[in-house]
Amino acid sequence: MYQEIILDHYKHPHGKGLSSEFASEVHHVNPTCGDEITLRVQVLADGKIAVSYDNQGCSISQASASIMYDQINNFDFAAGDKAVEHLIAMLQRNVEPDEDILGDGIALVGVAQYPARVKCALLAWMAWKDAAIQAGAIEEQS
Amino acid sequence: MSALDVASIRADFPILKRTVRNDRRLVYLDSGATSQKPYQVLDAERNFYENHNAAVHRGAHQLAEEATDAFEHSRANIADFIGARADDLVFTKNATEAINLVSYAFLNATLKATRNLPLPDGAERFVLNVGDEILVTEMEHHANLIPWQELCDKTGATLRWIGLTDEGRLDLSDTSLFTSKTKMVALTHQSNLLGTVNDIGRIVIAAKAVGALVLLDACQSVPHMPVDVSKLGVDFLTWSGHKMLGPLGIGCLWGRTELLAAMPPFITGGSMIETVSMQGSTFAAPPKRFEAGVPMAAQAVGLSRAVDYLRELGMENVAAHEHELTVAAIAGLQGIEGVRIIGPTDATDRGSAVSFVLDGLHSHDVGQVLDENGIAVRVGHHCAWPVCRRYEVPATTRATFYIYNDLTDVTALVDGVHAAKKFFGV
């Protein structure tokens, strides 16, 4: 489960730090273990969604947030949501990992073998979806 | 020299023969969550179903008679284990339900009193007024916190709590917490996260001085040390069967005779009645008043056998054995750079729940590496989130020890934490 690429993201997270410009902010927690993320989004004029976040928690939740930032920052809702749905399907072992959609996120495939950790891997992505919907990103989509 | 013959004890636990994660020996250090079960308990439960199964306290046939005898014999035996009378022991689904049963006695007495409805003699002790106080501690399991928060929300009573010292013990310096408004003091005997064993005698004296009742959450004490309600001075004792070698699905509430008699029922329905008409009903005497529906007879029989098993080992020996492992675990973990024990590091007045954090690494990751090495621990906030907040940690890794653990398991834990450090480079 702990591939080198996951550990790299954990030790050197990408995009961590909250932006002061945002349309919505969400705070998601994993109540069984205490992983937490605060995530903000700003919907840009072209429907793209700028994301920023701050978090604490286990290596899987933190690495996954870093990968989320790499993959879907500045995506519109449909493109970002496609990645979220692919990640969910991969963690449920319903699809083969697609690197074009998930990038480094395909390294999270090992998490599927540990049902207790799936929520850790999904936390940031579900927070993104929640914040994007709250910010009205579906309507803004071009 | 251990107080217990661990090798022969381990032979009684079939699950300890299996391996986990790539054929590793199972090192089970999660008995604080639930204990494993010996053959004797499994056999007792199976024997009940194979030979005596029937709905108890119903029917005139021989099986119903045998099942009822087995159930009530179990009640007497389990009550005797804590120095109590059989009629003062109520079976519940689990310890959480046992605590709710008492908190709802307060709520139901308060609601009925408001409407001038009939209540059992003595029920005024359970009637709350706005401004009355319930006192808990900051180290409670959610099961002994949220029922009281809810009760206060619904009645206008005020929840107060005893804080914790940096060492992980109750801060009893503020005696003004015990007032004439305090109606109930609810606290744990042993913290499930910190391992702290509380000075119950001192709490009882302070509570009695203001006329408050005392409920003791004994989930982490009855399985691990001698507990005798005739000496403790508390009014209620709650604990679960599954943490003391017994089956899942059975918990216990012990209460003083006159208090149980004064309490209105919690869950209502069959078995708990005296008379029923369409206009209204009257209720049975305790313990049946609090046992609506067909009870968990097989689980009671299993728990009774668990009690016999522990009695044969001797609870003093169980406590001495766990103490030895606790001392070794604290010393071993403290020898690792970056490890901080959350809870007393002095093994006096301390049970075998040992929680710790490792600098730079979340407990989930520590737990995962331990799991890869066959070591089962609990990670997270352990249903005691306020304790984590108090010590400013998001979560801890917790090892708990029981009769089937030995020093080899302690060594495996310490080696496993070293492995986690090495793997993550922290």
Coordinates of C-alpha atoms in Angstrom, one line a residue:
Chain A
M1 CA 0.0 0.0 0.0
Y2 CA 2.8 2.4 0.9
Q3 CA 4.4 2.9 -2.5
E4 CA 7.3 5.2 -2.7
I5 CA 5.2 7.7 -4.7
I6 CA 2.7 7.9 -1.8
L7 CA 5.4 8.5 0.7
D8 CA 6.8 11.2 -1.5
H9 CA 3.5 13.0 -1.6
Y10 CA 3.1 12.5 2.2
K11 CA 6.5 14.0 3.0
H12 CA 6.4 16.7 0.4
P13 CA 2.7 17.6 -0.2
H14 CA 1.7 19.7 -3.3
G15 CA -0.5 22.8 -2.9
K16 CA -0.9 22.6 0.8
G17 CA -2.0 25.9 2.3
L18 CA -5.3 27.8 2.1
S19 CA -5.9 30.5 -0.4
S20 CA -7.6 33.7 0.9
E21 CA -9.8 33.9 -2.2
F22 CA -12.6 31.4 -2.2
A23 CA -16.3 30.9 -2.9
S24 CA -16.9 28.1 -0.5
E25 CA -15.1 26.3 2.3
V26 CA -15.7 22.8 3.7
H27 CA -14.3 20.9 6.7
H28 CA -14.4 17.1 6.4
V29 CA -13.3 14.7 9.0
N30 CA -12.8 10.9 9.1
P31 CA -14.5 10.4 12.5
T32 CA -13.0 6.9 13.1
C33 CA -9.5 8.2 13.1
G34 CA -9.4 11.9 13.2
D35 CA -8.1 12.8 9.7
E36 CA -9.2 16.4 8.9
I37 CA -9.2 18.6 5.9
T38 CA -10.2 22.2 5.3
L39 CA -10.7 22.8 1.6
R40 CA -11.6 26.0 -0.3
V41 CA -12.6 26.4 -3.9
Q42 CA -13.0 29.4 -6.2
V43 CA -14.9 29.1 -9.4
L44 CA -13.2 31.0 -12.1
A45 CA -14.9 32.9 -15.0
D46 CA -14.3 29.9 -17.4
G47 CA -15.9 27.4 -15.0
K48 CA -12.5 26.1 -13.8
I49 CA -12.3 25.4 -10.1
A50 CA -9.2 26.6 -8.2
V51 CA -8.7 24.5 -5.0
S52 CA -6.6 25.1 -1.9
Y53 CA -6.5 23.0 1.3
D54 CA -4.9 22.4 4.7
N55 CA -5.1 19.1 6.4
Q56 CA -3.8 16.7 9.1
G57 CA -3.9 13.0 9.4
C58 CA -2.4 9.8 8.2
S59 CA 0.0 9.4 5.3
I60 CA -2.8 8.0 3.0
S61 CA -5.1 11.0 3.6
Q62 CA -2.3 13.5 3.2
A63 CA -0.8 12.0 0.1
S64 CA -4.2 11.6 -1.5
A65 CA -4.9 15.3 -0.9
S66 CA -1.6 16.2 -2.6
I67 CA -2.4 14.0 -5.6
M68 CA -5.9 15.5 -5.7
Y69 CA -4.3 19.0 -6.0
D70 CA -2.0 17.8 -8.8
Q71 CA -4.8 16.1 -10.8
I72 CA -7.9 18.3 -10.6
N73 CA -6.9 21.8 -9.6
N74 CA -8.2 24.1 -12.2
F75 CA -10.5 21.5 -13.7
D76 CA -14.1 22.2 -14.3
F77 CA -16.7 20.2 -12.4
A78 CA -17.3 17.5 -14.9
A79 CA -13.6 16.7 -15.4
G80 CA -12.9 16.8 -11.7
D81 CA -15.9 14.7 -10.8
K82 CA -14.9 12.1 -13.4
A83 CA -11.6 11.7 -11.6
V84 CA -13.4 11.4 -8.2
E85 CA -15.8 8.8 -9.6
H86 CA -12.9 6.9 -11.1
L87 CA -11.0 6.9 -7.8
I88 CA -14.1 5.6 -6.0
A89 CA -14.5 2.8 -8.5
M90 CA -10.9 1.9 -8.3
L91 CA -11.0 1.7 -4.5
Q92 CA -14.1 -0.5 -4.8
R93 CA -12.1 -2.7 -7.3
N94 CA -14.6 -2.0 -10.0
V95 CA -12.2 -0.6 -12.6
E96 CA -8.6 -0.9 -13.5
P97 CA -6.5 2.2 -12.5
D98 CA -6.3 4.7 -15.4
E99 CA -3.2 6.9 -15.1
D100 CA -4.6 9.4 -17.6
I101 CA -7.4 10.2 -15.2
L102 CA -5.7 9.8 -11.8
G103 CA -2.0 10.4 -12.4
D104 CA -0.1 9.4 -9.3
G105 CA -3.5 8.5 -7.8
I106 CA -3.2 5.1 -9.4
A107 CA -0.6 4.3 -6.6
L108 CA -3.6 4.4 -4.2
V109 CA -4.9 1.2 -5.7
G110 CA -3.3 -0.8 -2.8
V111 CA -5.6 1.0 -0.4
A112 CA -8.5 -1.1 -1.8
Q113 CA -7.1 -4.1 0.0
Y114 CA -7.6 -2.3 3.4
P115 CA -11.3 -1.3 3.7
A116 CA -10.6 0.6 6.9
R117 CA -8.3 3.0 4.9
V118 CA -10.6 3.7 1.9
K119 CA -12.1 6.7 3.7
C120 CA -8.6 8.2 4.2
A121 CA -7.9 8.0 0.5
L122 CA -11.3 9.6 -0.4
L123 CA -11.4 12.4 2.1
A124 CA -9.8 15.2 0.1
W125 CA -11.6 14.3 -3.1
M126 CA -15.1 14.1 -1.5
A127 CA -14.3 17.5 0.2
W128 CA -13.5 18.9 -3.2
K129 CA -16.8 17.7 -4.7
D130 CA -18.8 19.0 -1.7
A131 CA -17.1 22.4 -1.9
A132 CA -17.4 22.6 -5.7
I133 CA -21.2 21.9 -5.5
Q134 CA -21.6 24.4 -2.7
A135 CA -19.8 27.0 -4.8
G136 CA -22.3 26.4 -7.6
A137 CA -19.7 24.9 -9.9
I138 CA -22.2 22.6 -11.6
E139 CA -24.1 25.6 -13.0
E140 CA -21.0 27.5 -13.9
Q141 CA -19.7 24.7 -16.0
S142 CA -19.1 25.8 -19.6
Chain B
M1 CA 7.7 -14.8 37.1
S2 CA 4.2 -14.3 35.8
A3 CA 1.1 -14.8 38.0
L4 CA -0.5 -16.7 35.1
D5 CA 0.4 -19.8 33.1
V6 CA 0.1 -18.0 29.7
A7 CA 1.0 -21.0 27.6
S8 CA -1.9 -23.1 29.0
I9 CA -4.3 -20.1 28.8
R10 CA -3.4 -19.5 25.1
A11 CA -4.2 -23.2 24.3
D12 CA -7.8 -22.4 25.3
F13 CA -8.2 -19.7 22.7
P14 CA -8.7 -21.1 19.2
I15 CA -8.3 -17.8 17.4
L16 CA -4.8 -17.4 18.7
K17 CA -3.8 -20.4 16.6
R18 CA -4.5 -18.7 13.3
T19 CA -2.1 -16.5 11.5
V20 CA -2.7 -13.1 9.9
R21 CA -1.1 -11.0 7.1
N22 CA 1.4 -13.3 5.3
D23 CA 1.4 -16.0 7.9
R24 CA 2.4 -13.9 10.9
R25 CA 1.7 -15.1 14.4
L26 CA -1.3 -13.1 15.7
V27 CA -0.2 -10.7 18.5
Y28 CA -3.6 -9.5 19.8
L29 CA -3.2 -6.3 21.7
D30 CA -6.8 -5.0 21.3
S31 CA -8.6 -6.6 24.2
G32 CA -9.6 -3.2 25.4
A33 CA -11.9 -3.1 22.4
T34 CA -13.0 -6.7 22.7
S35 CA -11.4 -9.8 24.2
Q36 CA -11.0 -13.1 22.5
K37 CA -13.1 -16.1 23.7
P38 CA -11.9 -19.4 25.1
Y39 CA -13.3 -22.8 24.1
Q40 CA -15.1 -23.0 27.5
V41 CA -17.2 -20.0 26.7
L42 CA -17.9 -21.0 23.1
D43 CA -18.8 -24.5 24.2
A44 CA -21.2 -23.2 26.9
E45 CA -23.0 -21.1 24.4
R46 CA -23.2 -23.9 21.9
N47 CA -24.4 -26.3 24.5
F48 CA -27.2 -24.0 25.4
Y49 CA -28.4 -23.8 21.8
E50 CA -27.9 -27.6 21.2
N51 CA -29.7 -28.8 24.4
H52 CA -31.7 -26.2 26.2
N53 CA -32.7 -23.5 23.7
A54 CA -36.1 -21.8 24.4
A55 CA -37.5 -18.4 25.2
V56 CA -36.9 -17.8 28.9
H57 CA -39.7 -16.7 31.3
R58 CA -42.3 -18.0 28.9
G59 CA -44.0 -21.3 28.1
A60 CA -44.7 -24.3 30.3
H61 CA -42.6 -26.9 28.6
Q62 CA -39.4 -28.5 29.8
L63 CA -37.0 -26.6 27.5
A64 CA -38.4 -23.3 28.6
E65 CA -37.9 -24.4 32.2
E66 CA -34.3 -25.4 31.6
A67 CA -33.5 -22.3 29.6
T68 CA -34.9 -20.1 32.3
D69 CA -32.9 -22.0 35.0
A70 CA -29.7 -21.6 33.0
F71 CA -30.4 -17.8 32.4
E72 CA -31.2 -17.1 36.1
H73 CA -28.3 -19.3 37.3
S74 CA -26.1 -17.2 35.1
R75 CA -27.4 -14.0 36.5
A76 CA -26.7 -15.2 40.1
N77 CA -23.2 -16.3 39.2
I78 CA -22.3 -13.1 37.3
A79 CA -23.7 -11.0 40.2
D80 CA -21.7 -13.0 42.7
F81 CA -18.5 -12.2 40.7
I82 CA -18.9 -8.5 41.6
G83 CA -20.2 -9.2 45.2
A84 CA -23.9 -8.5 44.3
R85 CA -27.3 -10.0 44.7
A86 CA -28.9 -11.6 41.6
D87 CA -32.0 -9.4 41.7
D88 CA -29.8 -6.3 41.5
L89 CA -28.2 -7.3 38.2
V90 CA -29.9 -6.2 34.9
F91 CA -28.8 -7.6 31.6
T92 CA -28.6 -5.2 28.7
K93 CA -27.4 -5.4 25.1
N94 CA -24.1 -3.8 26.1
A95 CA -22.6 -1.3 28.6
T96 CA -23.7 1.6 26.5
E97 CA -27.3 0.6 26.8
A98 CA -26.7 0.1 30.6
I99 CA -25.6 3.7 31.0
N100 CA -28.5 4.9 28.8
L101 CA -30.9 2.9 31.0
V102 CA -29.9 5.0 34.0
S103 CA -29.8 8.3 32.1
Y104 CA -33.3 7.6 30.7
A105 CA -34.5 6.8 34.2
F106 CA -33.7 10.4 35.0
L107 CA -35.4 11.6 31.8
N108 CA -38.5 9.5 32.1
A109 CA -38.9 10.3 35.8
T110 CA -38.6 14.0 35.0
L111 CA -41.1 13.8 32.1
K112 CA -43.7 11.9 34.2
A113 CA -43.3 14.1 37.2
T114 CA -43.9 17.2 35.0
R115 CA -47.3 15.6 34.0
N116 CA -48.0 14.4 37.5
L117 CA -48.1 10.8 36.4
P118 CA -47.6 7.9 38.9
L119 CA -44.0 7.0 39.5
P120 CA -42.4 4.3 41.7
D121 CA -41.8 5.2 45.3
G122 CA -38.5 7.0 45.7
A123 CA -38.4 8.2 42.0
E124 CA -38.0 11.8 43.1
R125 CA -34.3 11.2 43.3
F126 CA -34.4 10.9 39.5
V127 CA -36.4 14.0 38.8
L128 CA -34.2 16.8 37.4
N129 CA -34.9 20.5 37.6
V130 CA -33.4 23.2 35.5
G131 CA -30.1 24.1 37.1
D132 CA -29.5 20.6 38.6
E133 CA -26.0 19.3 37.7
I134 CA -24.6 16.1 36.3
L135 CA -20.9 15.7 36.9
V136 CA -18.6 13.6 34.6
T137 CA -14.9 13.6 33.9
E138 CA -12.9 14.7 30.8
M139 CA -11.6 11.1 30.4
E140 CA -15.0 9.4 29.8
H141 CA -15.6 7.1 26.9
H142 CA -18.3 8.6 24.7
A143 CA -20.7 6.0 26.1
N144 CA -20.5 7.7 29.5
L145 CA -20.5 11.3 28.2
I146 CA -23.1 11.6 25.4
P147 CA -26.0 10.1 27.4
W148 CA -25.5 12.7 30.0
Q149 CA -25.0 15.6 27.5
E150 CA -28.4 14.5 26.0
L151 CA -30.0 14.2 29.4
C152 CA -28.9 17.8 30.2
D153 CA -30.1 19.1 26.9
K154 CA -33.5 17.6 27.4
T155 CA -34.0 18.6 31.0
G156 CA -32.2 21.9 31.4
A157 CA -29.7 20.4 33.8
T158 CA -26.1 21.5 33.5
L159 CA -23.2 19.1 32.6
R160 CA -20.0 19.7 34.6
W161 CA -16.8 17.8 34.4
I162 CA -13.6 17.1 36.3
G163 CA -10.6 18.0 34.2
L164 CA -7.3 16.1 33.8
T165 CA -3.7 16.8 34.9
D166 CA -0.8 16.7 32.5
E167 CA 0.1 13.3 33.9
G168 CA -3.3 11.8 32.8
R169 CA -5.1 11.7 36.2
L170 CA -8.2 13.4 37.4
D171 CA -7.6 16.9 38.7
L172 CA -9.5 16.8 42.0
S173 CA -8.2 20.1 43.2
D174 CA -11.5 21.9 42.4
T175 CA -13.8 20.6 45.1
S176 CA -16.4 23.2 44.1
L177 CA -17.5 20.9 41.3
F178 CA -19.5 18.9 43.9
T179 CA -22.5 21.0 44.9
S180 CA -25.9 20.5 46.4
K181 CA -27.2 20.7 42.8
T182 CA -25.1 17.6 41.8
K183 CA -27.6 14.8 41.3
M184 CA -25.3 12.3 39.6
V185 CA -21.6 11.7 39.3
A186 CA -20.7 9.4 36.4
L187 CA -17.2 8.3 35.8
T188 CA -14.9 5.6 34.6
H189 CA -13.1 3.1 36.8
Q190 CA -10.2 2.8 34.4
S191 CA -9.8 5.1 31.4
N192 CA -9.9 3.1 28.1
L193 CA -7.4 5.5 26.5
L194 CA -5.1 6.7 29.3
G195 CA -5.2 3.5 31.4
T196 CA -5.6 5.6 34.6
V197 CA -7.4 3.8 37.5
N198 CA -9.4 6.4 39.4
D199 CA -9.6 6.8 43.1
I200 CA -13.3 5.9 43.5
G201 CA -13.3 6.0 47.3
R202 CA -12.4 9.7 47.1
I203 CA -15.1 10.4 44.5
V204 CA -17.7 8.5 46.5
I205 CA -17.0 10.5 49.7
A206 CA -17.3 13.8 47.8
A207 CA -20.5 12.7 46.0
K208 CA -22.2 11.4 49.2
A209 CA -21.3 14.6 51.0
V210 CA -23.6 16.5 48.6
G211 CA -26.2 13.7 48.2
A212 CA -25.3 12.7 44.7
L213 CA -25.5 9.3 43.2
V214 CA -22.4 7.7 41.6
L215 CA -22.4 5.6 38.4
L216 CA -19.1 3.7 37.7
D217 CA -18.3 2.7 34.1
A218 CA -16.4 -0.6 34.9
C219 CA -15.9 -1.8 31.3
Q220 CA -12.1 -1.6 31.7
S221 CA -12.0 -2.7 35.4
V222 CA -14.3 -5.8 35.9
P223 CA -12.4 -7.8 33.2
H224 CA -9.0 -6.8 34.7
M225 CA -9.0 -6.5 38.4
P226 CA -11.1 -7.6 41.5
V227 CA -14.2 -5.5 41.7
D228 CA -16.6 -5.8 44.6
V229 CA -19.6 -3.5 44.7
S230 CA -20.2 -4.1 48.4
K231 CA -16.9 -2.3 49.0
L232 CA -16.8 0.4 46.3
G233 CA -19.6 2.5 47.7
V234 CA -21.0 3.4 44.2
D235 CA -24.7 3.3 43.3
F236 CA -24.5 1.8 39.8
L237 CA -21.9 -0.3 38.0
T238 CA -22.0 -0.9 34.3
W239 CA -19.8 -3.1 32.1
S240 CA -19.8 -5.3 29.0
G241 CA -19.5 -9.1 28.7
H242 CA -17.5 -9.1 25.5
K243 CA -14.4 -7.4 27.0
M244 CA -14.1 -10.2 29.7
L245 CA -14.0 -13.3 27.5
G246 CA -17.8 -13.4 27.2
P247 CA -20.0 -13.2 24.1
L248 CA -21.0 -10.1 22.2
G249 CA -24.5 -8.8 22.8
I250 CA -24.6 -8.8 26.6
G251 CA -23.9 -6.0 29.0
C252 CA -24.6 -5.6 32.7
L253 CA -26.1 -3.0 35.0
W254 CA -25.8 -3.4 38.7
G255 CA -27.8 -0.9 40.9
R256 CA -28.6 -0.6 44.6
T257 CA -31.9 -2.4 45.3
E258 CA -33.8 0.7 46.4
L259 CA -32.6 2.7 43.4
L260 CA -33.6 0.1 40.8
A261 CA -37.0 -0.2 42.5
A262 CA -37.5 3.6 42.2
M263 CA -36.6 3.8 38.5
P264 CA -39.1 4.0 35.7
P265 CA -38.5 1.6 32.8
F266 CA -36.3 2.5 29.8
I267 CA -37.2 0.1 26.9
T268 CA -40.8 -1.2 27.3
G269 CA -42.7 -4.1 25.9
G270 CA -43.1 -7.8 26.7
S271 CA -41.7 -9.4 29.9
M272 CA -41.3 -6.1 31.8
I273 CA -45.0 -5.8 32.8
E274 CA -47.1 -6.6 35.9
T275 CA -50.5 -6.0 34.4
V276 CA -51.6 -4.7 31.0
S277 CA -54.9 -3.3 29.8
M278 CA -55.8 -1.0 27.0
Q279 CA -56.1 1.9 29.4
G280 CA -52.6 1.4 30.9
S281 CA -50.0 -0.9 32.4
T282 CA -48.0 -1.5 35.5
F283 CA -44.5 -2.8 35.6
A284 CA -42.6 -5.7 37.0
A285 CA -40.1 -5.4 39.8
P286 CA -36.4 -5.2 38.9
P287 CA -34.5 -6.7 37.2
K288 CA -37.3 -7.8 34.8
R289 CA -38.7 -4.2 34.6
F290 CA -35.6 -3.3 32.6
E291 CA -35.5 -6.4 30.4
A292 CA -38.2 -6.0 27.8
G293 CA -38.4 -8.7 25.1
V294 CA -36.9 -12.2 24.9
P295 CA -33.5 -11.8 26.6
M296 CA -30.1 -13.0 25.5
A297 CA -30.0 -16.3 27.4
A298 CA -27.2 -18.0 25.5
Q299 CA -25.0 -14.9 25.9
A300 CA -25.8 -14.9 29.7
V301 CA -24.7 -18.6 29.9
G302 CA -21.5 -17.8 27.9
L303 CA -20.7 -14.8 30.2
S304 CA -21.3 -16.9 33.2
R305 CA -18.8 -19.4 32.0
A306 CA -16.4 -16.6 31.3
V307 CA -16.8 -15.5 34.9
D308 CA -16.0 -19.0 36.1
Y309 CA -12.9 -19.0 33.9
L310 CA -11.6 -15.7 35.4
R311 CA -12.5 -16.8 38.9
E312 CA -10.4 -19.9 38.4
L313 CA -7.4 -17.8 37.3
G314 CA -8.0 -15.4 40.2
M315 CA -8.6 -11.7 39.5
E316 CA -5.6 -10.7 41.7
N317 CA -3.5 -12.8 39.5
V318 CA -5.0 -11.3 36.3
A319 CA -4.2 -7.8 37.6
A320 CA -0.7 -8.8 38.7
H321 CA 0.0 -10.3 35.2
E322 CA -1.3 -7.3 33.4
H323 CA 0.7 -5.0 35.6
E324 CA 3.9 -6.8 34.7
L325 CA 3.2 -6.4 31.0
T326 CA 2.2 -2.8 31.4
V327 CA 5.5 -1.9 33.2
A328 CA 7.4 -3.6 30.4
A329 CA 5.4 -1.9 27.6
I330 CA 5.8 1.5 29.1
A331 CA 9.5 1.0 29.5
G332 CA 9.9 -0.4 26.0
L333 CA 8.0 2.3 24.3
Q334 CA 9.6 5.1 26.3
G335 CA 13.0 3.7 25.1
I336 CA 12.0 4.7 21.5
E337 CA 13.0 8.2 20.4
G338 CA 10.0 10.2 19.4
V339 CA 7.4 8.1 21.3
R340 CA 5.2 9.9 23.9
I341 CA 2.9 7.9 26.2
I342 CA -0.5 9.6 26.6
G343 CA -1.5 8.6 30.1
P344 CA 0.4 7.9 33.3
T345 CA 3.9 6.6 32.9
D346 CA 3.9 5.4 36.5
A347 CA 2.3 2.0 36.6
T348 CA 0.8 2.6 40.0
D349 CA -3.1 2.9 39.9
R350 CA -2.9 2.2 36.3
G351 CA -4.3 -0.5 34.0
S352 CA -3.0 -2.1 30.9
A353 CA -4.3 0.3 28.3
V354 CA -1.1 2.0 26.9
S355 CA -1.7 4.8 24.4
F356 CA 1.1 6.6 22.6
V357 CA 1.9 8.9 19.8
L358 CA 5.0 8.8 17.5
D359 CA 6.4 12.2 16.4
G360 CA 5.8 12.8 12.7
L361 CA 3.5 9.8 12.1
H362 CA -0.2 9.4 12.4
S363 CA -1.5 6.5 14.4
H364 CA -3.2 5.0 11.4
D365 CA 0.2 4.5 9.8
V366 CA 1.7 3.1 13.0
G367 CA -1.2 0.7 13.2
Q368 CA -0.8 -0.3 9.6
V369 CA 2.9 -1.3 10.0
L370 CA 2.1 -3.1 13.2
D371 CA -0.7 -5.0 11.4
E372 CA 1.7 -6.0 8.6
N373 CA 3.7 -7.6 11.4
G374 CA 0.7 -9.4 12.8
I375 CA 0.2 -7.0 15.7
A376 CA -3.5 -5.9 16.3
V377 CA -3.8 -2.6 18.1
R378 CA -6.4 0.1 18.1
V379 CA -5.8 3.5 16.4
G380 CA -7.8 6.7 16.5
H381 CA -9.5 8.5 19.3
H382 CA -10.9 5.4 21.0
C383 CA -14.3 6.9 21.5
A384 CA -12.7 9.4 23.9
W385 CA -12.2 12.3 21.6
P386 CA -12.2 14.9 24.5
V387 CA -9.1 13.1 25.9
C388 CA -7.3 13.5 22.6
R389 CA -8.3 17.2 22.5
R390 CA -7.0 17.6 26.1
Y391 CA -3.6 16.3 25.2
E392 CA -3.6 18.0 21.7
V393 CA -3.2 14.9 19.7
P394 CA -5.4 13.9 16.7
A395 CA -5.3 10.3 17.6
T396 CA -3.2 7.7 19.5
T397 CA -2.1 4.1 19.0
R398 CA -3.3 1.9 21.8
A399 CA -2.1 -1.5 23.0
T400 CA -4.1 -3.3 25.6
F401 CA -3.1 -6.5 27.4
Y402 CA -5.0 -9.4 28.7
I403 CA -4.5 -12.9 30.2
Y404 CA -3.3 -14.5 26.9
N405 CA -0.5 -11.9 26.3
D406 CA 3.0 -12.3 27.5
L407 CA 6.3 -10.4 27.3
T408 CA 6.9 -11.8 23.8
D409 CA 3.9 -9.7 22.7
V410 CA 5.4 -6.6 24.4
T411 CA 8.7 -7.2 22.5
A412 CA 6.8 -7.6 19.3
L413 CA 5.0 -4.3 19.9
V414 CA 8.2 -2.4 20.6
D415 CA 10.0 -4.0 17.6
G416 CA 7.0 -3.1 15.4
V417 CA 7.1 0.6 16.4
H418 CA 10.8 0.6 15.6
A419 CA 9.9 -0.9 12.2
A420 CA 7.3 1.8 11.6
K421 CA 9.8 4.5 12.4
K422 CA 12.4 3.0 10.0
F423 CA 9.8 2.5 7.2
F424 CA 8.6 6.1 7.3
G425 CA 12.0 7.6 8.1
V426 CA 10.8 9.5 11.2

